[in-house]
């Protein structure tokens, strides 16, 4: 298990940064699925981890991903008002607004942490977000976020 | 001073004699004249030990989470304005019930920093008190059953000292610079968890750092895990921390924990207009949401 996690998050080099996407099952995952079944092409740097709801995405997941070597982390769920569990994304939005500030204050480059709302019909948006995020990560200097590795 | 002590002692004696409470948590003289320490009084004849002065730095609310204290049931506690905010959060979170607690509030215009007091400092001024005292908006405890007026004059502020100025300094740094700053600080952490033990609001019987299925935070002796621990400690207190400063005071390696707590408090106030510990009837900031919450960071 441990090895698998390392493998998943490992980045082979500056040009092939690993990005971990934590997504909710109901919207973003379906959106990504749509992109796949529609044969849309997008950067293969991303590894998707599906969770029931964006409210289930614990901030420690972000830290863990960086610890295991990820160069970027994406959190994505249903649009406000669309959460399968009604309010999970409202709660997660509130906590992530603060958690993000905390990460930034402690020296994590916030360019490496991205948040989005992607619905089940937004295969295009998913592709766009992943491609854009991947490019951004590639353009960043390597080395930051080491604070969690030590 | 003597006047305050007499009043405190009279209140405590009355409460104990009438059996309204079975324990009084207060302050008594410590190991030298510039130190106070917590004292637990259960008998009316012992109330003479109670005292309060500008060296009463501890937040005694921390003891309310202890089983040894809880078993007394009804408790009287001596609090400053900042300490009382911790009681409010504990009540908001159903950890303490108002009926079981007699709040002996003491007005306070500042307490002298312990590091200076240990070197003999006795003057109360903007240079000798904690930053939290300079920013204090609750010199009089918000809730109280008894109130003892202040013996010390209000501190005059020259305007030269900006409390928590380092927060703005850090805010203006680049990620790399902040990373360097915090890496140096967190490298010092010895994972003693004194910060947690000293915090009146860290009451979980099993802390995340003690959970190992899965283990989120490395707990070995090395530097690994230090940043995670400090991050999660601050995050779990975001919106709850009342800024008493006990964590920072307890830290044996002087990590400036109040900078992180202060930053969190500011962010929460900026984004949600919420300040912790001011209103027992308010819903905790992370227990609620608004449809119009800050959304700018989400694509
Ligand atoms: S985190 Fe520190 S300042 Fe905040 S309530 Fe706990 S001990 Fe006090
Ligand atoms: S008190 Fe200081 S050294 Fe101890 S765990 Fe907390 S931050 Fe680390
Ligand atoms: S189910 Fe998608 S955010 Fe809650």
Tab-separated table of C-alpha atoms and ligand atoms in Angstrom:
chain	number	residue	atom	x	y	z
A	1	UNK	CA	0.000	0.000	0.000
A	2	UNK	CA	2.686	2.417	1.075
A	3	UNK	CA	4.725	1.646	-2.047
A	4	UNK	CA	1.717	2.176	-4.215
A	5	UNK	CA	1.086	5.572	-2.709
A	6	UNK	CA	4.695	6.607	-3.268
A	7	UNK	CA	4.504	5.377	-6.828
A	8	UNK	CA	1.299	7.278	-7.430
A	9	UNK	CA	2.605	10.590	-6.263
A	10	UNK	CA	6.168	10.312	-7.484
A	11	UNK	CA	7.357	12.887	-9.924
A	12	UNK	CA	10.031	11.740	-12.275
A	13	UNK	CA	11.332	15.169	-13.194
A	14	UNK	CA	10.564	18.804	-13.774
A	15	UNK	CA	8.977	18.049	-17.081
A	16	UNK	CA	6.756	15.313	-15.835
A	17	UNK	CA	5.277	16.659	-12.623
A	18	UNK	CA	2.769	14.464	-10.854
A	19	UNK	CA	-0.549	16.102	-10.055
A	20	UNK	CA	-3.056	14.547	-7.700
A	21	UNK	CA	-6.725	15.402	-8.150
A	22	UNK	CA	-9.136	14.686	-5.322
A	23	UNK	CA	-12.585	14.730	-6.824
A	24	UNK	CA	-16.122	14.003	-5.736
A	25	UNK	CA	-17.875	10.981	-7.117
A	26	UNK	CA	-21.022	12.678	-8.342
A	27	UNK	CA	-19.935	15.647	-10.393
A	28	UNK	CA	-16.269	16.052	-11.108
A	29	UNK	CA	-15.567	12.356	-11.478
A	30	UNK	CA	-18.453	12.028	-13.885
A	31	UNK	CA	-17.170	15.100	-15.719
A	32	UNK	CA	-13.749	13.508	-16.039
A	33	UNK	CA	-15.417	10.298	-17.135
A	34	UNK	CA	-17.291	12.188	-19.805
A	35	UNK	CA	-14.027	13.665	-21.039
A	36	UNK	CA	-12.688	10.109	-21.247
A	37	UNK	CA	-15.637	8.528	-22.998
A	38	UNK	CA	-15.725	11.465	-25.418
A	39	UNK	CA	-12.109	10.639	-26.239
A	40	UNK	CA	-10.885	14.099	-25.285
A	41	UNK	CA	-7.146	14.327	-24.801
A	42	UNK	CA	-5.543	16.001	-21.809
A	43	UNK	CA	-2.278	16.031	-19.910
A	44	UNK	CA	-1.538	12.620	-18.407
A	45	UNK	CA	0.198	14.073	-15.362
A	46	UNK	CA	-2.921	13.890	-13.272
A	47	UNK	CA	-3.887	10.972	-11.054
A	48	UNK	CA	-7.507	11.073	-9.990
A	49	UNK	CA	-8.642	9.967	-6.558
A	50	UNK	CA	-12.386	9.669	-6.187
A	51	UNK	CA	-14.183	10.446	-2.936
A	52	UNK	CA	-17.874	10.546	-2.113
A	53	UNK	CA	-18.056	14.335	-1.827
A	54	UNK	CA	-15.810	17.390	-1.719
A	55	UNK	CA	-16.850	17.560	1.933
A	56	UNK	CA	-14.975	14.293	2.404
A	57	UNK	CA	-11.716	15.712	1.077
A	58	UNK	CA	-9.740	16.245	4.240
A	59	UNK	CA	-7.097	18.973	4.115
A	60	UNK	CA	-4.620	16.363	5.282
A	61	UNK	CA	-4.996	14.720	1.866
A	62	UNK	CA	-3.303	17.746	0.323
A	63	UNK	CA	-0.454	17.563	2.781
A	64	UNK	CA	-0.111	13.820	2.241
A	65	UNK	CA	0.039	14.252	-1.530
A	66	UNK	CA	2.829	16.823	-1.240
A	67	UNK	CA	4.609	14.642	1.275
A	68	UNK	CA	4.586	11.781	-1.182
A	69	UNK	CA	6.075	13.982	-3.867
A	70	UNK	CA	3.161	15.461	-5.811
A	71	UNK	CA	3.915	18.805	-7.430
A	72	UNK	CA	0.348	19.974	-7.622
A	73	UNK	CA	-2.963	19.126	-5.956
A	74	UNK	CA	-6.421	19.755	-7.330
A	75	UNK	CA	-9.593	19.628	-5.260
A	76	UNK	CA	-12.789	19.492	-7.241
A	77	UNK	CA	-16.470	18.913	-6.540
A	78	UNK	CA	-19.997	19.803	-7.597
A	79	UNK	CA	-21.005	23.389	-8.247
A	80	UNK	CA	-22.571	25.217	-5.287
A	81	UNK	CA	-26.148	24.083	-5.020
A	82	UNK	CA	-25.459	20.803	-6.832
A	83	UNK	CA	-23.831	18.720	-4.101
A	84	UNK	CA	-25.315	15.246	-3.923
A	85	UNK	CA	-25.370	15.619	-0.163
A	86	UNK	CA	-26.808	19.124	-0.427
A	87	UNK	CA	-24.252	21.074	1.583
A	88	UNK	CA	-20.951	19.143	1.507
A	89	UNK	CA	-19.369	21.553	-0.925
A	90	UNK	CA	-20.507	24.611	1.031
A	91	UNK	CA	-18.781	23.250	4.095
A	92	UNK	CA	-15.655	22.336	2.184
A	93	UNK	CA	-15.532	25.747	0.520
A	94	UNK	CA	-15.539	27.430	3.912
A	95	UNK	CA	-12.812	25.250	5.334
A	96	UNK	CA	-10.666	25.380	2.210
A	97	UNK	CA	-10.816	29.161	2.092
A	98	UNK	CA	-9.077	29.125	5.468
A	99	UNK	CA	-6.856	26.114	4.929
A	100	UNK	CA	-5.532	27.700	1.777
A	101	UNK	CA	-4.581	30.827	3.690
A	102	UNK	CA	-2.830	28.674	6.250
A	103	UNK	CA	-0.844	26.829	3.588
A	104	UNK	CA	0.119	30.122	1.995
A	105	UNK	CA	1.182	31.632	5.293
A	106	UNK	CA	3.425	28.660	6.004
A	107	UNK	CA	5.199	29.057	2.678
A	108	UNK	CA	3.412	26.643	0.363
A	109	UNK	CA	3.287	28.062	-3.153
A	110	UNK	CA	-0.451	28.420	-3.731
A	111	UNK	CA	0.083	28.026	-7.460
A	112	UNK	CA	0.386	24.355	-6.651
A	113	UNK	CA	-3.027	24.034	-5.025
A	114	UNK	CA	-6.047	24.418	-7.250
A	115	UNK	CA	-9.782	24.263	-6.574
A	116	UNK	CA	-12.611	23.884	-9.035
A	117	UNK	CA	-16.269	23.067	-9.457
A	118	UNK	CA	-16.787	20.704	-12.372
A	119	UNK	CA	-20.193	19.230	-13.127
A	120	UNK	CA	-20.956	15.867	-14.754
A	121	UNK	CA	-21.566	17.578	-18.080
A	122	UNK	CA	-18.415	19.686	-18.020
A	123	UNK	CA	-15.947	17.330	-19.665
A	124	UNK	CA	-14.533	20.342	-21.490
A	125	UNK	CA	-13.978	22.283	-18.336
A	126	UNK	CA	-12.176	19.331	-16.764
A	127	UNK	CA	-9.828	19.047	-19.738
A	128	UNK	CA	-9.175	22.765	-19.682
A	129	UNK	CA	-8.481	22.851	-15.940
A	130	UNK	CA	-6.096	19.905	-16.058
A	131	UNK	CA	-4.185	21.220	-19.047
A	132	UNK	CA	-3.899	24.705	-17.619
A	133	UNK	CA	-2.884	23.459	-14.181
A	134	UNK	CA	-0.300	21.105	-15.656
A	135	UNK	CA	1.246	23.916	-17.676
A	136	UNK	CA	1.323	26.142	-14.646
A	137	UNK	CA	3.039	23.479	-12.550
A	138	UNK	CA	5.577	22.840	-15.288
A	139	UNK	CA	6.422	26.526	-15.385
A	140	UNK	CA	7.137	26.661	-11.652
A	141	UNK	CA	10.554	26.168	-10.161
A	142	UNK	CA	10.965	22.784	-8.585
A	143	UNK	CA	11.602	22.556	-4.914
A	144	UNK	CA	8.882	24.300	-3.010
A	145	UNK	CA	6.510	22.499	-0.669
A	146	UNK	CA	9.426	20.554	0.768
A	147	UNK	CA	8.231	21.698	4.169
A	148	UNK	CA	6.126	18.530	4.413
A	149	UNK	CA	8.732	16.129	3.123
A	150	UNK	CA	11.134	16.444	5.937
B	1	UNK	CA	-3.647	44.340	45.341
B	2	UNK	CA	-4.514	43.171	48.828
B	3	UNK	CA	-7.974	44.469	48.142
B	4	UNK	CA	-8.376	42.221	45.102
B	5	UNK	CA	-7.134	39.205	46.990
B	6	UNK	CA	-9.568	39.854	49.848
B	7	UNK	CA	-12.469	40.118	47.443
B	8	UNK	CA	-11.427	36.961	45.647
B	9	UNK	CA	-11.102	35.089	48.896
B	10	UNK	CA	-14.468	36.242	50.163
B	11	UNK	CA	-16.219	35.135	46.965
B	12	UNK	CA	-14.442	31.800	47.079
B	13	UNK	CA	-15.265	31.247	50.769
B	14	UNK	CA	-18.941	32.021	50.193
B	15	UNK	CA	-19.113	29.711	47.193
B	16	UNK	CA	-17.456	26.835	49.002
B	17	UNK	CA	-19.329	27.297	52.280
B	18	UNK	CA	-22.699	27.429	50.560
B	19	UNK	CA	-21.637	24.345	48.579
B	20	UNK	CA	-22.470	26.136	45.357
B	21	UNK	CA	-19.193	24.808	44.030
B	22	UNK	CA	-16.909	22.077	45.267
B	23	UNK	CA	-13.742	23.380	43.670
B	24	UNK	CA	-12.250	26.794	43.019
B	25	UNK	CA	-9.525	27.115	40.404
B	26	UNK	CA	-7.499	30.254	40.907
B	27	UNK	CA	-4.010	31.677	41.208
B	28	UNK	CA	-1.590	31.693	44.095
B	29	UNK	CA	1.955	32.943	44.610
B	30	UNK	CA	4.535	30.937	42.688
B	31	UNK	CA	8.176	30.066	43.070
B	32	UNK	CA	9.249	33.714	43.126
B	33	UNK	CA	7.425	37.040	43.514
B	34	UNK	CA	7.088	37.524	39.768
B	35	UNK	CA	5.454	34.178	39.218
B	36	UNK	CA	1.946	33.001	39.919
B	37	UNK	CA	0.739	29.460	39.661
B	38	UNK	CA	-2.615	27.699	39.501
B	39	UNK	CA	-4.162	26.552	42.766
B	40	UNK	CA	-7.098	24.251	43.453
B	41	UNK	CA	-9.120	25.062	46.551
B	42	UNK	CA	-11.707	22.684	47.920
B	43	UNK	CA	-11.992	23.836	51.541
B	44	UNK	CA	-13.221	27.226	52.762
B	45	UNK	CA	-10.306	27.426	55.207
B	46	UNK	CA	-7.810	27.364	52.327
B	47	UNK	CA	-9.142	30.359	50.423
B	48	UNK	CA	-6.408	32.556	51.914
B	49	UNK	CA	-4.091	31.177	49.263
B	50	UNK	CA	-6.013	32.796	46.426
B	51	UNK	CA	-4.451	35.819	44.845
B	52	UNK	CA	-4.354	37.698	41.538
B	53	UNK	CA	-1.939	40.171	40.026
B	54	UNK	CA	-0.232	41.241	36.825
B	55	UNK	CA	1.739	38.018	36.779
B	56	UNK	CA	-1.355	35.806	36.561
B	57	UNK	CA	-0.553	34.753	33.017
B	58	UNK	CA	-2.041	31.254	32.859
B	59	UNK	CA	-5.356	30.532	31.209
B	60	UNK	CA	-6.951	28.389	33.912
B	61	UNK	CA	-9.750	27.243	31.592
B	62	UNK	CA	-7.326	24.563	30.407
B	63	UNK	CA	-8.011	22.561	33.558
B	64	UNK	CA	-11.700	22.187	32.781
B	65	UNK	CA	-10.916	19.487	30.217
B	66	UNK	CA	-9.247	17.269	32.788
B	67	UNK	CA	-11.110	14.311	34.235
B	68	UNK	CA	-9.630	15.024	37.657
B	69	UNK	CA	-11.275	18.438	37.579
B	70	UNK	CA	-14.507	17.444	35.855
B	71	UNK	CA	-15.353	15.028	38.638
B	72	UNK	CA	-15.864	17.952	41.003
B	73	UNK	CA	-19.027	18.842	39.089
B	74	UNK	CA	-19.663	22.423	40.004
B	75	UNK	CA	-16.578	24.555	39.731
B	76	UNK	CA	-15.658	28.153	40.379
B	77	UNK	CA	-12.938	29.573	38.184
B	78	UNK	CA	-10.938	32.790	38.196
B	79	UNK	CA	-10.633	34.245	34.705
B	80	UNK	CA	-9.282	37.276	32.932
B	81	UNK	CA	-11.140	38.607	29.894
B	82	UNK	CA	-9.131	36.521	27.433
B	83	UNK	CA	-9.450	33.356	29.503
B	84	UNK	CA	-13.191	33.820	29.702
B	85	UNK	CA	-13.415	33.674	25.925
B	86	UNK	CA	-12.097	30.125	26.176
B	87	UNK	CA	-15.026	29.328	28.483
B	88	UNK	CA	-17.377	30.730	25.866
B	89	UNK	CA	-15.975	28.444	23.183
B	90	UNK	CA	-16.143	25.465	25.538
B	91	UNK	CA	-19.807	26.273	26.188
B	92	UNK	CA	-20.496	26.790	22.468
B	93	UNK	CA	-19.034	23.344	21.844
B	94	UNK	CA	-20.951	21.720	24.697
B	95	UNK	CA	-17.840	20.904	26.703
B	96	UNK	CA	-18.860	22.930	29.734
B	97	UNK	CA	-22.322	23.858	30.856
B	98	UNK	CA	-23.039	27.294	32.199
B	99	UNK	CA	-24.932	25.928	35.246
B	100	UNK	CA	-21.923	24.021	36.441
B	101	UNK	CA	-19.577	26.910	36.418
B	102	UNK	CA	-19.240	30.014	38.529
B	103	UNK	CA	-17.204	32.594	36.708
B	104	UNK	CA	-15.143	34.839	38.926
B	105	UNK	CA	-14.092	37.477	36.441
B	106	UNK	CA	-11.177	39.770	37.096
B	107	UNK	CA	-10.761	42.949	35.126
B	108	UNK	CA	-7.287	43.043	33.725
B	109	UNK	CA	-5.291	45.635	31.849
B	110	UNK	CA	-2.481	43.335	30.892
B	111	UNK	CA	-0.173	40.686	32.269
B	112	UNK	CA	3.600	40.903	32.204
B	113	UNK	CA	5.411	38.589	29.823
B	114	UNK	CA	6.738	35.668	31.810
B	115	UNK	CA	10.171	35.778	30.181
B	116	UNK	CA	10.596	39.375	31.335
B	117	UNK	CA	9.038	38.775	34.736
B	118	UNK	CA	11.543	35.998	35.345
B	119	UNK	CA	14.257	38.597	34.885
B	120	UNK	CA	12.607	40.786	37.502
B	121	UNK	CA	10.256	42.941	35.447
B	122	UNK	CA	7.360	44.319	37.494
B	123	UNK	CA	6.311	47.355	35.452
B	124	UNK	CA	3.173	47.153	33.400
B	125	UNK	CA	3.758	48.927	30.100
B	126	UNK	CA	3.371	48.410	26.392
B	127	UNK	CA	6.883	47.019	26.356
B	128	UNK	CA	6.325	44.417	29.041
B	129	UNK	CA	2.952	42.869	28.346
B	130	UNK	CA	1.979	40.236	25.781
B	131	UNK	CA	0.914	41.366	22.316
B	132	UNK	CA	-2.550	39.975	23.023
B	133	UNK	CA	-2.926	42.459	25.890
B	134	UNK	CA	-2.176	45.373	23.581
B	135	UNK	CA	-4.949	44.245	21.262
B	136	UNK	CA	-7.343	43.137	23.964
B	137	UNK	CA	-10.968	44.112	23.505
B	138	UNK	CA	-12.199	42.236	26.548
B	139	UNK	CA	-10.456	43.755	29.545
B	140	UNK	CA	-13.675	42.962	31.370
B	141	UNK	CA	-14.702	39.309	31.039
B	142	UNK	CA	-17.785	39.020	28.827
B	143	UNK	CA	-19.629	36.571	31.065
B	144	UNK	CA	-19.164	36.580	34.799
B	145	UNK	CA	-21.027	35.778	37.971
B	146	UNK	CA	-18.723	37.982	40.005
B	147	UNK	CA	-16.548	40.812	38.842
B	148	UNK	CA	-13.485	42.171	40.557
B	149	UNK	CA	-12.345	45.526	39.297
B	150	UNK	CA	-8.886	46.160	38.018
B	151	UNK	CA	-6.056	47.278	40.236
B	152	UNK	CA	-3.806	48.311	37.383
B	153	UNK	CA	-4.104	51.445	35.263
B	154	UNK	CA	-4.770	51.169	31.561
B	155	UNK	CA	-1.596	50.850	29.538
B	156	UNK	CA	-0.791	53.951	27.567
B	157	UNK	CA	0.090	53.252	23.970
B	158	UNK	CA	2.685	55.336	22.208
B	159	UNK	CA	1.698	53.999	18.805
B	160	UNK	CA	5.255	52.825	18.157
B	161	UNK	CA	4.523	49.239	19.007
B	162	UNK	CA	2.432	47.280	16.569
B	163	UNK	CA	1.226	44.016	18.056
B	164	UNK	CA	1.852	40.968	15.879
B	165	UNK	CA	3.627	43.138	13.294
B	166	UNK	CA	5.455	40.008	12.181
B	167	UNK	CA	2.242	38.677	10.642
B	168	UNK	CA	2.200	41.505	8.113
B	169	UNK	CA	5.895	41.077	7.554
B	170	UNK	CA	5.371	37.412	6.701
B	171	UNK	CA	2.343	38.206	4.547
B	172	UNK	CA	4.523	40.408	2.389
B	173	UNK	CA	7.210	37.743	1.884
B	174	UNK	CA	7.443	35.382	-1.087
B	175	UNK	CA	6.553	31.709	-0.643
B	176	UNK	CA	10.240	30.801	-0.633
B	177	UNK	CA	11.016	33.310	2.094
B	178	UNK	CA	8.086	32.136	4.188
B	179	UNK	CA	9.136	28.557	3.604
B	180	UNK	CA	12.645	29.341	4.858
B	181	UNK	CA	11.271	31.148	7.900
B	182	UNK	CA	8.906	28.357	8.937
B	183	UNK	CA	11.272	25.564	8.101
B	184	UNK	CA	13.748	27.036	10.549
B	185	UNK	CA	11.054	27.357	13.192
B	186	UNK	CA	9.461	23.938	12.684
B	187	UNK	CA	12.845	22.218	12.621
B	188	UNK	CA	13.092	23.117	16.301
B	189	UNK	CA	9.887	21.306	17.248
B	190	UNK	CA	10.512	18.291	19.461
B	191	UNK	CA	6.946	16.959	19.212
B	192	UNK	CA	6.397	17.329	22.933
B	193	UNK	CA	2.815	18.497	22.250
B	194	UNK	CA	3.024	20.962	25.106
B	195	UNK	CA	1.237	23.411	22.813
B	196	UNK	CA	-1.721	21.065	22.733
B	197	UNK	CA	-1.664	20.277	26.433
B	198	UNK	CA	-1.600	23.956	27.359
B	199	UNK	CA	-4.500	24.853	25.100
B	200	UNK	CA	-7.889	25.180	26.795
B	201	UNK	CA	-9.568	24.255	23.518
B	202	UNK	CA	-7.555	21.143	22.639
B	203	UNK	CA	-9.783	18.752	24.508
B	204	UNK	CA	-10.103	15.758	22.155
B	205	UNK	CA	-9.515	12.608	24.132
B	206	UNK	CA	-7.683	11.242	21.119
B	207	UNK	CA	-5.729	13.772	19.113
B	208	UNK	CA	-5.169	13.246	15.387
B	209	UNK	CA	-1.470	12.893	16.092
B	210	UNK	CA	-2.198	9.813	18.166
B	211	UNK	CA	-4.254	8.140	15.490
B	212	UNK	CA	-2.373	5.683	13.353
B	213	UNK	CA	-4.974	4.139	11.069
B	214	UNK	CA	-4.127	5.995	8.934
B	215	UNK	CA	-1.204	7.896	10.351
B	216	UNK	CA	-1.417	11.415	8.996
B	217	UNK	CA	1.411	12.846	11.018
B	218	UNK	CA	4.807	11.268	11.414
B	219	UNK	CA	5.538	11.001	15.101
B	220	UNK	CA	9.118	9.756	15.058
B	221	UNK	CA	11.877	11.693	16.743
B	222	UNK	CA	13.196	13.346	13.596
B	223	UNK	CA	12.145	16.528	11.869
B	224	UNK	CA	9.735	14.699	9.628
B	225	UNK	CA	6.183	15.451	10.662
B	226	UNK	CA	6.978	18.714	12.430
B	227	UNK	CA	5.432	20.881	9.757
B	228	UNK	CA	2.407	18.623	9.489
B	229	UNK	CA	1.857	18.725	13.214
B	230	UNK	CA	2.110	22.477	13.419
B	231	UNK	CA	-0.164	22.871	10.444
B	232	UNK	CA	-2.856	20.579	11.742
B	233	UNK	CA	-2.703	22.032	15.236
B	234	UNK	CA	-3.353	25.492	13.838
B	235	UNK	CA	-6.045	24.236	11.474
B	236	UNK	CA	-7.958	22.399	14.170
B	237	UNK	CA	-7.967	25.588	16.208
B	238	UNK	CA	-8.906	27.896	13.357
B	239	UNK	CA	-12.089	29.726	14.251
B	240	UNK	CA	-11.841	28.407	17.809
B	241	UNK	CA	-8.556	29.756	19.145
B	242	UNK	CA	-9.203	32.731	21.392
B	243	UNK	CA	-5.605	33.885	21.369
B	244	UNK	CA	-4.701	33.310	24.993
B	245	UNK	CA	-1.139	32.531	23.940
B	246	UNK	CA	-0.716	29.549	26.231
B	247	UNK	CA	0.534	27.298	23.411
B	248	UNK	CA	3.337	29.665	22.552
B	249	UNK	CA	4.179	30.202	26.211
B	250	UNK	CA	4.355	26.446	26.746
B	251	UNK	CA	6.537	25.715	23.736
B	252	UNK	CA	9.983	24.816	25.077
B	253	UNK	CA	11.704	25.790	21.838
B	254	UNK	CA	9.920	29.109	21.329
B	255	UNK	CA	8.181	28.531	18.042
B	256	UNK	CA	6.096	31.666	17.375
B	257	UNK	CA	2.783	29.811	17.345
B	258	UNK	CA	0.807	32.995	17.955
B	259	UNK	CA	1.782	34.247	14.522
B	260	UNK	CA	-0.041	31.315	12.973
B	261	UNK	CA	-2.991	31.567	15.350
B	262	UNK	CA	-3.160	35.312	14.769
B	263	UNK	CA	-3.081	34.887	11.005
B	264	UNK	CA	-5.902	32.360	11.175
B	265	UNK	CA	-7.990	34.641	13.377
B	266	UNK	CA	-7.494	37.522	10.945
B	267	UNK	CA	-8.376	35.392	7.926
B	268	UNK	CA	-11.522	34.155	9.581
B	269	UNK	CA	-12.556	37.635	10.511
B	270	UNK	CA	-11.832	38.934	7.020
B	271	UNK	CA	-13.657	36.137	5.220
B	272	UNK	CA	-16.532	35.359	7.547
B	273	UNK	CA	-16.733	38.320	9.916
B	274	UNK	CA	-16.387	35.950	12.846
B	275	UNK	CA	-14.384	36.305	16.033
B	276	UNK	CA	-14.153	33.365	18.372
B	277	UNK	CA	-15.162	33.381	21.991
B	278	UNK	CA	-17.300	36.495	21.955
B	279	UNK	CA	-20.746	34.970	21.844
B	280	UNK	CA	-21.783	31.720	23.514
B	281	UNK	CA	-24.902	31.577	21.398
B	282	UNK	CA	-23.124	31.961	18.071
B	283	UNK	CA	-22.761	28.896	15.871
B	284	UNK	CA	-19.120	27.867	15.434
B	285	UNK	CA	-17.796	29.343	12.205
B	286	UNK	CA	-17.108	25.941	10.643
B	287	UNK	CA	-20.431	24.514	11.751
B	288	UNK	CA	-22.291	26.741	9.352
B	289	UNK	CA	-21.893	28.173	5.843
B	290	UNK	CA	-23.400	30.778	3.648
B	291	UNK	CA	-24.274	30.412	-0.014
B	292	UNK	CA	-22.457	33.642	-0.641
B	293	UNK	CA	-19.197	32.522	1.003
B	294	UNK	CA	-15.890	33.581	-0.523
B	295	UNK	CA	-15.532	31.732	-3.828
B	296	UNK	CA	-12.726	33.636	-5.576
B	297	UNK	CA	-10.146	30.893	-5.238
B	298	UNK	CA	-12.294	28.256	-6.945
B	299	UNK	CA	-12.351	27.861	-10.703
C	1	LIG	S1	-4.220	27.718	20.233
C	1	LIG	FE1	-2.889	28.733	21.743
C	1	LIG	S2	-3.652	30.857	21.814
C	1	LIG	FE2	-5.253	29.617	20.828
C	1	LIG	S3	-6.644	29.013	22.498
C	1	LIG	FE3	-5.121	27.346	22.267
C	1	LIG	S4	-3.460	27.856	23.718
C	1	LIG	FE4	-4.722	29.714	23.467
C	2	LIG	S1	5.140	22.911	22.163
C	2	LIG	FE1	6.599	23.543	20.575
C	2	LIG	S2	8.109	21.844	20.522
C	2	LIG	FE2	6.303	21.067	21.612
C	2	LIG	S3	5.074	20.084	19.992
C	2	LIG	FE3	4.295	22.182	20.211
C	2	LIG	S4	5.417	23.354	18.661
C	2	LIG	FE4	6.543	21.405	18.953
C	3	LIG	S1	-21.206	15.275	-3.877
C	3	LIG	FE1	-19.985	16.533	-5.195
C	3	LIG	S2	-19.399	18.063	-3.773
C	3	LIG	FE2	-20.737	16.912	-2.500
